[in-house]
Steps between C-alpha positions, in 0.01 A plus 500: 500500500837512668611172651477436876712200605469303826816520710648305790809585696757220474851609595760243381668304778836610360405862586418402859831317531684799354336735750608286794850470363535874449371573849744249644791671322403860583790733563364695797600864562622622835292727721573763760416407860213681665354654184190279476304570183617861465756414230269250326430132554738355763704207371420305815127527429537428128707187570231353725221579255699364205568179691128460565432564130764241407410220741147541643293697250291278272454656155300204371241550774467868414496427128211258557311766698537745211396234252176443689381818329432498123777684315538612142724694265413721205686750285403866522684781324782261411553391860428170673251551782454241775193515720293312754130488411289365785129510432257518789232233548258793528364579150440868580854560631671825397820452298800650682853545367760519779854625440816444701805726500874474560636293670173313486346230285176307466620295801391796714136417435486137616321592825239727342392318183278251685312757712457731200371235260297290743399714798232254613768236560698748711230638728392778264197598295446350154414846365863611556646246256756585231641325194871568562754574228854536637759569229877507532617847391693486169862437591407332829490130581329274252414785265872473433750770414386790289673507162477869410500839666182689579329267747405763755197480728274682255574237236429229758162659570423487128594133493269432796209663316569273202532195726163558668337559162658180369354310797157635415468733799333827404449634854749431774684637800870574537710457813870530572780568744847650452544542122153348474368802692618712206402259223144446629407873486671522160279214383200698622610795287579274204165320499255714702205351315598151625641557850231510769737625768862503616627386840861525614694414811764758574519845345253633245683784326820683588572844652619778269722666759279809525519615867125563495446125474643456849291763678258362755612138471523284809835393639435148373428631149810721504709200605362298209581773250846531652583165341518672162794708626680202654798450267625204701169322450494583128852382415387175340257688270765744382733212411228309314388817321851585381719188474275190503727310262811548712314397814367190328841333458516427872131419544489270198815307591475477879188374678639648823504842333147456367388388845656797678373755246139388545498408868632846591169639369303253710697623801438869423142486372322243714318591823735728700393313814669185371877470547591262216338424164401149607321649800270687261453253214517125459865419432416242233268738317774765503757252365255391231493861385882512494517160329273617217739784420794259514356216294359728229816710472302824516715714731600730213165529326309555825739780597449656156144593600661779705727612216209508256270684738725760659415769243143502637603527866326800654312584180142621540226275366146579391230478763320166504130511582484123545435389859825433683570339835817463705618287789795653685706265713781585747803628310298596191517854366130552421343837587139563404545866405774408255289218357196724452694746287491261203242235598135474600559339840183342637659256747798546733626263771798517733618196692724451802646164400646364180730682262600553140457132405141499622388189311771306686498682835133571566300313235185511712505880525581547132228260381234664715602847383489395134155352559378814678617729221358299214160476671474868414547446125369153414 
């Protein structure tokens, strides 16, 4: 049997000192007056956030919070895989593999792991309990850089099937957001005999561009689909899908660059009702996410997920008869009609608060929606 090794996060003090030194010596770009965020992250905002990261943010506190959850590594398909494995105290709990995306990490899930694994301790019903497996996508965080080409999302889904089998789980659920909202349904197609159901937050499936798809949709649904035509919004993805290595020189060498590249997405994708990223998510949890990219040196390999996967963008997939559920938060692009073209949708929720980083922004809503969906398939 393949080896599974216990793992603890322990960033060397020299790396913390180096981060603070680099932030202190940042060469800041100028900015045009009155442009706000329309040209990208304002230097004035980035300076303040970087100073907080340098002087007030406590990595050791966040590291300890992550280390409260059992973590492991194993090798699958030649790649190191890091994962949290938090078993429920309830013996009949349903195993659930949850997948982050870019620019996310397992740090996204710190507010939902407790309620998912031990609902009785968080005001819920024992029958809703899950054994949670939360892996770091190959190339991300503590899974470390990928060392060969070919690690697209389909290959990740195959690795997840192997991981759950290796853990002894023969029937389990899959959940994900962002890239995880693509990987989770792929896992369902990869191992339909094992996956009880698939839940995503965000979009479930993508439009083909056929005008008939847009007929009869509500204004809100049309606005969501309009995001796919928003070139300004998609700029980051085009860069990562074409020149991830060139981009990585700046992100890998400058923590200010890594900070700006990620925090811009928190600005654009969090609840539209919130003005700044830290109004939508806990600032320390957001900086923990950024810090994981920085300390693990995975800016390049995380971006490569886009390069590896772009050939599948817009490609049709086979219909999945597995039960699927979706939670759509403000700013998400999910439209039920689009989702139903390729998935057996049995549960659909739309919320008026929260956003793309639902596990961080509205953990209560996400947890309850995950519970509600999986009650249908347990």
